Amino acid sequence: MTPVILLAEAKRSAEVTDWPARIGWLVGLALFIALVYWLMREGWKWRGTLQSDLPALPGAPEETGPARLSMSGRYHGSTTAGQWLDRIVAHGLGTRSRAQLTLTDAGLEVERPGATDFFVPTAALRGARLDKGIAGKVLTEGGLLVVTWAHGDKLIDSGFRSDHAAEHAEWVHTLNQMTNDTEGAR
């Protein structure tokens, strides 16, 4: 009976007596975390340097005409078309942000507070589809509106998610119809 009582009384943790070693480990851990973040930042900058051949993003023209569709939601990033993990970071295309999309006869205007706005002319649109992921963002099947467009000599997929996912199907239909009309006119 006595050993049980002694075990119950001994349930205290030992006091820290080696403060310099403990502080050294904490400083080492903080330096390691800082190194990892610095390496990630350098990798992001290097990717931007590799993609520097991408031309500057076009801005919206003065008059775009009446809006066919409008949507508020999130911009999740852009990738090389068909390669959903090859993120494009040049010219701010890798920055996730809120977005307001407006589709007119002139093209697709993407307004992003806190990030670079851009405009995709109708002639550059190549199509749209519903997908489940783009560059590190994976959603349920059909939860992402992906717009394919040409910029310079590169095809780009840009991923958007509406605040109201039911809007995605109408966007895909309208964008693909505009793309087919544009290709027929060429």
mmCIF file of C-alpha atoms in Angstrom:
data_model
loop_
_atom_site.group_PDB
_atom_site.id
_atom_site.type_symbol
_atom_site.label_atom_id
_atom_site.label_comp_id
_atom_site.label_asym_id
_atom_site.label_seq_id
_atom_site.Cartn_x
_atom_site.Cartn_y
_atom_site.Cartn_z
ATOM 1 C CA MET A 1 0.000 0.000 0.000
ATOM 2 C CA THR A 2 2.786 2.423 0.780
ATOM 3 C CA PRO A 3 4.347 2.450 -2.755
ATOM 4 C CA VAL A 4 1.038 3.589 -4.270
ATOM 5 C CA ILE A 5 0.859 6.571 -1.961
ATOM 6 C CA LEU A 6 4.437 7.531 -2.766
ATOM 7 C CA LEU A 7 3.743 7.405 -6.510
ATOM 8 C CA ALA A 8 0.701 9.621 -6.122
ATOM 9 C CA GLU A 9 2.670 12.164 -4.164
ATOM 10 C CA ALA A 10 5.512 12.220 -6.713
ATOM 11 C CA LYS A 11 3.340 13.419 -9.650
ATOM 12 C CA ARG A 12 5.072 16.764 -10.001
ATOM 13 C CA SER A 13 7.229 17.791 -12.887
ATOM 14 C CA ALA A 14 10.827 18.563 -12.228
ATOM 15 C CA GLU A 15 11.813 22.184 -12.033
ATOM 16 C CA VAL A 16 13.840 23.641 -14.875
ATOM 17 C CA THR A 17 17.404 24.016 -13.741
ATOM 18 C CA ASP A 18 19.204 24.424 -17.067
ATOM 19 C CA TRP A 19 17.831 27.744 -18.340
ATOM 20 C CA PRO A 20 20.716 28.506 -20.765
ATOM 21 C CA ALA A 21 20.152 25.222 -22.648
ATOM 22 C CA ARG A 22 16.392 25.810 -22.846
ATOM 23 C CA ILE A 23 16.864 29.377 -24.121
ATOM 24 C CA GLY A 24 19.463 28.152 -26.624
ATOM 25 C CA TRP A 25 17.001 25.623 -28.049
ATOM 26 C CA LEU A 26 14.275 28.290 -28.359
ATOM 27 C CA VAL A 27 16.637 30.707 -30.123
ATOM 28 C CA GLY A 28 17.763 27.904 -32.455
ATOM 29 C CA LEU A 29 14.155 27.028 -33.291
ATOM 30 C CA ALA A 30 13.300 30.690 -33.981
ATOM 31 C CA LEU A 31 16.333 31.003 -36.304
ATOM 32 C CA PHE A 32 15.330 27.811 -38.144
ATOM 33 C CA ILE A 33 11.773 29.103 -38.692
ATOM 34 C CA ALA A 34 13.140 32.458 -39.928
ATOM 35 C CA LEU A 35 15.445 30.621 -42.351
ATOM 36 C CA VAL A 36 12.559 28.565 -43.766
ATOM 37 C CA TYR A 37 10.434 31.694 -44.323
ATOM 38 C CA TRP A 38 13.355 33.507 -45.935
ATOM 39 C CA LEU A 39 13.953 30.564 -48.304
ATOM 40 C CA MET A 40 10.246 30.495 -49.239
ATOM 41 C CA ARG A 41 10.330 34.227 -49.986
ATOM 42 C CA GLU A 42 13.455 33.865 -52.110
ATOM 43 C CA GLY A 43 11.827 30.998 -54.027
ATOM 44 C CA TRP A 44 8.791 33.179 -54.735
ATOM 45 C CA LYS A 45 11.027 36.014 -55.989
ATOM 46 C CA TRP A 46 13.038 33.569 -58.132
ATOM 47 C CA ARG A 47 9.834 32.245 -59.728
ATOM 48 C CA GLY A 48 8.883 35.846 -60.568
ATOM 49 C CA THR A 49 12.306 36.374 -62.151
ATOM 50 C CA LEU A 50 11.918 33.243 -64.282
ATOM 51 C CA GLN A 51 8.534 34.514 -65.491
ATOM 52 C CA SER A 52 9.756 38.037 -66.263
ATOM 53 C CA ASP A 53 9.268 37.429 -70.002
ATOM 54 C CA LEU A 54 5.505 37.688 -69.436
ATOM 55 C CA PRO A 55 4.276 41.066 -70.752
ATOM 56 C CA ALA A 56 2.662 43.604 -68.431
ATOM 57 C CA LEU A 57 -1.005 43.025 -67.674
ATOM 58 C CA PRO A 58 -3.431 45.085 -69.748
ATOM 59 C CA GLY A 59 -5.648 47.595 -68.017
ATOM 60 C CA ALA A 60 -9.323 48.057 -68.780
ATOM 61 C CA PRO A 61 -10.208 50.440 -71.611
ATOM 62 C CA GLU A 62 -12.055 53.674 -70.851
ATOM 63 C CA GLU A 63 -15.377 52.360 -72.143
ATOM 64 C CA THR A 64 -16.125 48.649 -71.899
ATOM 65 C CA GLY A 65 -19.862 48.748 -72.525
ATOM 66 C CA PRO A 66 -22.682 47.317 -70.433
ATOM 67 C CA ALA A 67 -21.986 44.399 -68.123
ATOM 68 C CA ARG A 68 -23.186 40.984 -69.278
ATOM 69 C CA LEU A 69 -22.296 39.331 -65.965
ATOM 70 C CA SER A 70 -20.892 40.497 -62.667
ATOM 71 C CA MET A 71 -19.548 38.461 -59.778
ATOM 72 C CA SER A 72 -17.852 39.086 -56.462
ATOM 73 C CA GLY A 73 -15.710 36.433 -54.861
ATOM 74 C CA ARG A 74 -12.094 35.345 -54.545
ATOM 75 C CA TYR A 75 -9.225 35.211 -56.995
ATOM 76 C CA HIS A 76 -7.158 32.118 -56.202
ATOM 77 C CA GLY A 77 -4.299 32.564 -58.648
ATOM 78 C CA SER A 78 -3.151 31.867 -62.182
ATOM 79 C CA THR A 79 -1.214 28.974 -63.633
ATOM 80 C CA THR A 80 0.142 27.882 -66.977
ATOM 81 C CA ALA A 81 -2.871 26.477 -68.853
ATOM 82 C CA GLY A 82 -3.334 22.767 -68.260
ATOM 83 C CA GLN A 83 -0.753 22.657 -65.450
ATOM 84 C CA TRP A 84 -2.726 23.389 -62.300
ATOM 85 C CA LEU A 85 0.359 23.447 -60.031
ATOM 86 C CA ASP A 86 2.597 25.733 -62.148
ATOM 87 C CA ARG A 87 1.680 29.020 -60.435
ATOM 88 C CA ILE A 88 2.392 32.282 -62.236
ATOM 89 C CA VAL A 89 3.616 34.980 -59.826
ATOM 90 C CA ALA A 90 4.827 37.647 -62.282
ATOM 91 C CA HIS A 91 2.922 40.952 -62.274
ATOM 92 C CA GLY A 92 1.005 40.006 -59.126
ATOM 93 C CA LEU A 93 -0.883 37.098 -60.705
ATOM 94 C CA GLY A 94 0.168 34.842 -57.826
ATOM 95 C CA THR A 95 -1.438 37.019 -55.162
ATOM 96 C CA ARG A 96 -4.701 35.647 -53.797
ATOM 97 C CA SER A 97 -7.287 38.317 -53.082
ATOM 98 C CA ARG A 98 -10.908 39.330 -53.125
ATOM 99 C CA ALA A 99 -12.087 40.022 -56.658
ATOM 100 C CA GLN A 100 -14.886 41.692 -58.542
ATOM 101 C CA LEU A 101 -15.340 40.244 -62.040
ATOM 102 C CA THR A 102 -17.233 42.072 -64.759
ATOM 103 C CA LEU A 103 -17.812 40.513 -68.171
ATOM 104 C CA THR A 104 -18.618 42.880 -71.035
ATOM 105 C CA ASP A 105 -18.469 42.641 -74.822
ATOM 106 C CA ALA A 106 -14.966 44.159 -74.565
ATOM 107 C CA GLY A 107 -13.656 41.442 -72.222
ATOM 108 C CA LEU A 108 -13.244 40.346 -68.622
ATOM 109 C CA GLU A 109 -12.305 42.966 -66.046
ATOM 110 C CA VAL A 110 -10.803 41.695 -62.782
ATOM 111 C CA GLU A 111 -10.707 44.268 -59.980
ATOM 112 C CA ARG A 112 -8.679 43.174 -56.955
ATOM 113 C CA PRO A 113 -8.453 45.406 -53.886
ATOM 114 C CA GLY A 114 -4.928 45.322 -52.528
ATOM 115 C CA ALA A 115 -3.563 43.622 -55.668
ATOM 116 C CA THR A 116 -3.013 44.467 -59.327
ATOM 117 C CA ASP A 117 -6.200 44.736 -61.401
ATOM 118 C CA PHE A 118 -6.147 43.313 -64.906
ATOM 119 C CA PHE A 119 -8.284 43.084 -68.029
ATOM 120 C CA VAL A 120 -8.605 40.199 -70.467
ATOM 121 C CA PRO A 121 -9.806 41.363 -73.908
ATOM 122 C CA THR A 122 -12.483 39.221 -75.562
ATOM 123 C CA ALA A 123 -10.030 38.253 -78.328
ATOM 124 C CA ALA A 124 -7.687 36.768 -75.681
ATOM 125 C CA LEU A 125 -10.352 34.609 -73.992
ATOM 126 C CA ARG A 126 -9.995 30.908 -74.835
ATOM 127 C CA GLY A 127 -12.727 29.362 -72.685
ATOM 128 C CA ALA A 128 -13.941 28.565 -69.200
ATOM 129 C CA ARG A 129 -14.641 25.453 -67.167
ATOM 130 C CA LEU A 130 -15.526 24.295 -63.707
ATOM 131 C CA ASP A 131 -12.690 22.600 -61.877
ATOM 132 C CA LYS A 132 -11.729 21.530 -58.393
ATOM 133 C CA GLY A 133 -8.281 23.019 -57.907
ATOM 134 C CA ILE A 134 -5.613 25.484 -58.944
ATOM 135 C CA ALA A 135 -2.141 26.193 -57.521
ATOM 136 C CA GLY A 136 -2.500 25.020 -53.963
ATOM 137 C CA LYS A 137 -6.257 25.581 -53.626
ATOM 138 C CA VAL A 138 -8.426 22.471 -53.834
ATOM 139 C CA LEU A 139 -12.197 22.646 -53.517
ATOM 140 C CA THR A 140 -15.084 20.302 -54.171
ATOM 141 C CA GLU A 141 -15.665 19.170 -57.759
ATOM 142 C CA GLY A 142 -16.888 22.153 -59.802
ATOM 143 C CA GLY A 143 -16.235 24.619 -56.980
ATOM 144 C CA LEU A 144 -13.814 26.761 -58.985
ATOM 145 C CA LEU A 145 -14.397 28.827 -62.130
ATOM 146 C CA VAL A 146 -11.281 28.566 -64.305
ATOM 147 C CA VAL A 147 -10.936 31.039 -67.180
ATOM 148 C CA THR A 148 -8.346 30.253 -69.870
ATOM 149 C CA TRP A 149 -6.871 33.229 -71.705
ATOM 150 C CA ALA A 150 -3.877 34.141 -73.851
ATOM 151 C CA HIS A 151 -1.301 36.656 -72.683
ATOM 152 C CA GLY A 152 1.663 37.205 -74.935
ATOM 153 C CA ASP A 153 2.607 33.759 -76.222
ATOM 154 C CA LYS A 154 1.392 31.989 -73.076
ATOM 155 C CA LEU A 155 -1.965 30.412 -72.245
ATOM 156 C CA ILE A 156 -3.031 31.112 -68.670
ATOM 157 C CA ASP A 157 -5.669 29.557 -66.408
ATOM 158 C CA SER A 158 -7.036 31.910 -63.738
ATOM 159 C CA GLY A 159 -9.125 30.526 -60.891
ATOM 160 C CA PHE A 160 -12.051 32.313 -59.268
ATOM 161 C CA ARG A 161 -14.630 31.310 -56.683
ATOM 162 C CA SER A 162 -17.848 33.257 -56.480
ATOM 163 C CA ASP A 163 -19.485 34.176 -53.196
ATOM 164 C CA HIS A 164 -22.493 32.376 -54.729
ATOM 165 C CA ALA A 165 -21.238 29.175 -56.387
ATOM 166 C CA ALA A 166 -24.493 28.760 -58.322
ATOM 167 C CA GLU A 167 -23.276 31.582 -60.633
ATOM 168 C CA HIS A 168 -20.379 29.501 -61.969
ATOM 169 C CA ALA A 169 -22.427 27.552 -64.553
ATOM 170 C CA GLU A 170 -23.786 30.752 -66.136
ATOM 171 C CA TRP A 171 -20.258 32.192 -66.324
ATOM 172 C CA VAL A 172 -18.919 29.060 -68.021
ATOM 173 C CA HIS A 173 -21.768 29.055 -70.544
ATOM 174 C CA THR A 174 -21.475 32.772 -71.361
ATOM 175 C CA LEU A 175 -17.653 32.795 -71.593
ATOM 176 C CA ASN A 176 -17.592 29.712 -73.828
ATOM 177 C CA GLN A 177 -20.305 31.227 -76.046
ATOM 178 C CA MET A 178 -18.264 34.462 -76.351
ATOM 179 C CA THR A 179 -15.153 32.431 -77.153
ATOM 180 C CA ASN A 180 -16.943 30.473 -79.884
ATOM 181 C CA ASP A 181 -18.367 33.701 -81.373
ATOM 182 C CA THR A 182 -14.896 35.277 -81.368
ATOM 183 C CA GLU A 183 -13.291 32.239 -83.017
ATOM 184 C CA GLY A 184 -16.002 32.215 -85.679
ATOM 185 C CA ALA A 185 -15.366 35.888 -86.454
ATOM 186 C CA ARG A 186 -11.628 35.332 -86.975
#
